Amino acid sequence: MASSMSLRHCSTNPSPGFVCRLHGHSKLGHAAPSLPEQLLIGRRQATAATAVAAALHAMEAISGGSSVASALEFRFTAPEQTPEEADAVVKIHARELVRIKALIDSQSWREAQIALRDSSSYLKQDLYTIIQAKPGSQRPQLRKLYAHLFNDVSRLDYAARDKDASRVQECFDNIVATLNEIFVLI
């Protein structure tokens, strides 16, 4: 259903010279003030302008125009990993996660947290890719185990922050048991 939806003034947009506000009635029931017809743009034009602006900001950030971009890892926003690649490295990343046992035993809490976060992020991506490639009938059980695994990873992280050795050990044991269940199914 094509409507004559136009965009007018938008105060949240930081770009000078670009104005947008939905044409028609406002949510409060007040009539929107009229602007000259040449300032009205269509929804597609506004979407295209927004996409171009976002692309330009991203290019600026990537090219070093911004110090914020150096902290971002774009790999996680659009993974290029195939199920075969994930299958090849999932056990390696699982072993890296289990290797934090030595840090837990030595009560090196901060180092354990750092190692946990590093290894679990790769494992999470691998398992997600593998689960998505499985037939629909197998996914619910794998997703449940996936959620249980990474909930325990988060709990272990918090327990390590609190330096609670018994809770850390309990979470670690749960992680190992869940990993074993997942590997039986995949």
Short mmCIF file of C-alpha atoms in Angstrom, two decimals:
data_model
loop_
_atom_site.label_atom_id
_atom_site.label_comp_id
_atom_site.label_asym_id
_atom_site.label_seq_id
_atom_site.Cartn_x
_atom_site.Cartn_y
_atom_site.Cartn_z
CA MET A 1 0.00 0.00 0.00
CA ALA A 2 1.74 3.08 -1.24
CA SER A 3 1.07 6.12 0.89
CA SER A 4 1.98 9.71 0.35
CA MET A 5 4.25 9.47 3.41
CA SER A 6 6.81 12.22 3.25
CA LEU A 7 9.47 13.26 5.64
CA ARG A 8 9.91 16.67 7.18
CA HIS A 9 11.93 18.24 9.98
CA CYS A 10 13.90 15.93 12.33
CA SER A 11 15.77 17.62 15.17
CA THR A 12 17.77 14.50 16.12
CA ASN A 13 19.67 14.46 12.84
CA PRO A 14 23.09 16.07 13.32
CA SER A 15 23.62 16.70 9.58
CA PRO A 16 23.13 20.34 8.64
CA GLY A 17 20.70 20.95 5.82
CA PHE A 18 18.89 17.62 6.11
CA VAL A 19 15.44 17.80 7.62
CA CYS A 20 12.98 14.99 8.12
CA ARG A 21 9.65 14.54 9.88
CA LEU A 22 6.78 12.27 9.03
CA HIS A 23 4.26 14.10 6.87
CA GLY A 24 0.75 14.02 8.23
CA HIS A 25 -0.62 13.87 11.72
CA SER A 26 1.61 13.92 14.76
CA LYS A 27 1.24 11.43 17.59
CA LEU A 28 -0.06 14.13 19.92
CA GLY A 29 -2.88 14.99 17.55
CA HIS A 30 -1.52 18.41 16.59
CA ALA A 31 -1.19 19.38 12.99
CA ALA A 32 2.42 19.51 11.85
CA PRO A 33 3.59 22.96 10.77
CA SER A 34 3.77 23.31 7.01
CA LEU A 35 7.05 23.49 5.20
CA PRO A 36 7.51 24.48 1.59
CA GLU A 37 6.87 21.56 -0.77
CA GLN A 38 10.48 21.59 -2.04
CA LEU A 39 11.69 20.56 1.48
CA LEU A 40 9.55 17.42 1.51
CA ILE A 41 11.30 14.18 0.57
CA GLY A 42 10.02 10.66 0.14
CA ARG A 43 10.72 7.70 2.37
CA ARG A 44 13.01 6.07 -0.21
CA GLN A 45 15.03 9.25 -0.62
CA ALA A 46 15.40 9.56 3.15
CA THR A 47 16.45 5.91 3.45
CA ALA A 48 18.98 6.32 0.65
CA ALA A 49 20.37 9.50 2.21
CA THR A 50 20.67 7.77 5.58
CA ALA A 51 22.47 4.81 4.02
CA VAL A 52 24.91 7.10 2.22
CA ALA A 53 25.57 9.05 5.42
CA ALA A 54 26.17 5.84 7.37
CA ALA A 55 28.54 4.56 4.69
CA LEU A 56 30.48 7.82 4.72
CA HIS A 57 30.75 7.74 8.52
CA ALA A 58 31.92 4.12 8.40
CA MET A 59 34.53 4.93 5.74
CA GLU A 60 35.78 7.82 7.84
CA ALA A 61 35.97 5.63 10.93
CA ILE A 62 37.81 2.84 9.10
CA SER A 63 40.26 5.21 7.42
CA GLY A 64 41.42 6.51 10.77
CA GLY A 65 39.32 9.65 10.91
CA SER A 66 37.97 8.54 14.27
CA SER A 67 39.64 6.95 17.29
CA VAL A 68 36.44 5.04 18.12
CA ALA A 69 36.74 2.72 15.12
CA SER A 70 39.97 1.21 16.35
CA ALA A 71 38.07 -0.47 19.19
CA LEU A 72 35.53 -2.17 16.94
CA GLU A 73 35.80 -5.68 15.60
CA PHE A 74 33.73 -5.83 12.44
CA ARG A 75 34.28 -9.59 12.16
CA PHE A 76 31.47 -10.20 14.66
CA THR A 77 28.90 -8.13 12.83
CA ALA A 78 29.11 -10.08 9.58
CA PRO A 79 30.87 -13.41 10.06
CA GLU A 80 32.27 -14.89 6.89
CA GLN A 81 32.67 -18.32 8.45
CA THR A 82 31.35 -21.42 6.70
CA PRO A 83 30.11 -24.46 8.64
CA GLU A 84 33.15 -26.41 7.45
CA GLU A 85 35.54 -23.76 8.78
CA ALA A 86 33.69 -23.66 12.08
CA ASP A 87 33.77 -27.43 12.32
CA ALA A 88 37.53 -27.41 11.77
CA VAL A 89 38.29 -25.02 14.65
CA VAL A 90 35.47 -25.54 17.16
CA LYS A 91 37.38 -28.19 19.15
CA ILE A 92 40.49 -26.00 19.24
CA HIS A 93 38.48 -23.11 20.68
CA ALA A 94 36.78 -25.44 23.14
CA ARG A 95 40.20 -26.66 24.32
CA GLU A 96 41.30 -23.04 24.77
CA LEU A 97 38.25 -22.45 26.93
CA VAL A 98 38.99 -25.52 29.05
CA ARG A 99 42.64 -24.40 29.45
CA ILE A 100 41.54 -21.63 31.80
CA LYS A 101 41.45 -24.36 34.45
CA ALA A 102 45.11 -23.66 35.22
CA LEU A 103 44.33 -19.98 35.80
CA ILE A 104 41.37 -20.89 37.98
CA ASP A 105 43.50 -23.29 40.06
CA SER A 106 46.15 -20.61 40.57
CA GLN A 107 43.38 -18.09 41.39
CA SER A 108 44.59 -15.67 38.74
CA TRP A 109 41.12 -14.21 38.49
CA ARG A 110 41.75 -11.32 36.12
CA GLU A 111 43.79 -13.44 33.70
CA ALA A 112 41.11 -16.15 33.85
CA GLN A 113 38.45 -13.59 32.92
CA ILE A 114 40.49 -12.30 29.99
CA ALA A 115 41.24 -15.81 28.69
CA LEU A 116 37.60 -16.82 29.20
CA ARG A 117 36.31 -13.86 27.21
CA ASP A 118 38.79 -14.38 24.38
CA SER A 119 38.22 -18.09 23.92
CA SER A 120 34.47 -18.05 24.50
CA SER A 121 33.84 -15.40 21.84
CA TYR A 122 35.43 -17.57 19.13
CA LEU A 123 33.70 -20.69 20.42
CA LYS A 124 30.37 -18.88 20.45
CA GLN A 125 30.74 -17.89 16.81
CA ASP A 126 31.82 -21.41 15.81
CA LEU A 127 28.94 -23.13 17.60
CA TYR A 128 26.40 -20.68 16.26
CA THR A 129 27.56 -21.31 12.69
CA ILE A 130 27.47 -25.08 13.19
CA ILE A 131 24.00 -25.02 14.80
CA GLN A 132 22.60 -22.91 11.97
CA ALA A 133 23.85 -25.48 9.45
CA LYS A 134 22.15 -28.40 11.25
CA PRO A 135 18.71 -29.68 10.22
CA GLY A 136 15.79 -27.95 11.90
CA SER A 137 14.94 -31.00 14.01
CA GLN A 138 18.36 -30.94 15.73
CA ARG A 139 18.55 -27.21 16.37
CA PRO A 140 16.28 -26.81 19.44
CA GLN A 141 18.31 -29.17 21.60
CA LEU A 142 21.60 -27.66 20.40
CA ARG A 143 20.33 -24.12 20.99
CA LYS A 144 19.31 -25.06 24.52
CA LEU A 145 22.78 -26.45 25.23
CA TYR A 146 24.36 -23.40 23.55
CA ALA A 147 22.37 -21.07 25.82
CA HIS A 148 23.21 -23.15 28.89
CA LEU A 149 26.92 -23.17 27.98
CA PHE A 150 27.22 -19.42 27.53
CA ASN A 151 25.09 -18.66 30.57
CA ASP A 152 27.61 -20.68 32.57
CA VAL A 153 30.45 -18.78 30.86
CA SER A 154 28.87 -15.51 32.04
CA ARG A 155 28.34 -16.90 35.54
CA LEU A 156 31.98 -18.00 35.66
CA ASP A 157 33.07 -14.53 34.57
CA TYR A 158 31.06 -12.93 37.38
CA ALA A 159 32.25 -15.50 39.91
CA ALA A 160 35.87 -14.83 38.92
CA ARG A 161 35.24 -11.10 39.30
CA ASP A 162 33.91 -11.79 42.81
CA LYS A 163 36.83 -14.19 43.48
CA ASP A 164 34.37 -16.91 44.54
CA ALA A 165 36.45 -20.07 44.02
CA SER A 166 33.63 -22.55 44.73
CA ARG A 167 31.21 -20.88 42.30
CA VAL A 168 33.95 -20.62 39.68
CA GLN A 169 34.66 -24.34 40.00
CA GLU A 170 30.95 -25.19 39.78
CA CYS A 171 30.53 -23.09 36.62
CA PHE A 172 33.67 -24.54 35.08
CA ASP A 173 32.42 -28.09 35.71
CA ASN A 174 29.07 -27.19 34.12
CA ILE A 175 30.89 -25.75 31.08
CA VAL A 176 32.92 -28.92 30.58
CA ALA A 177 29.82 -31.12 30.93
CA THR A 178 27.83 -29.00 28.47
CA LEU A 179 30.68 -28.97 25.96
CA ASN A 180 30.80 -32.77 26.12
CA GLU A 181 27.03 -32.94 25.47
CA ILE A 182 27.32 -30.57 22.53
CA PHE A 183 30.17 -32.51 20.94
CA VAL A 184 28.21 -35.74 21.20
CA LEU A 185 25.41 -34.11 19.19
CA ILE A 186 27.49 -32.32 16.57
#
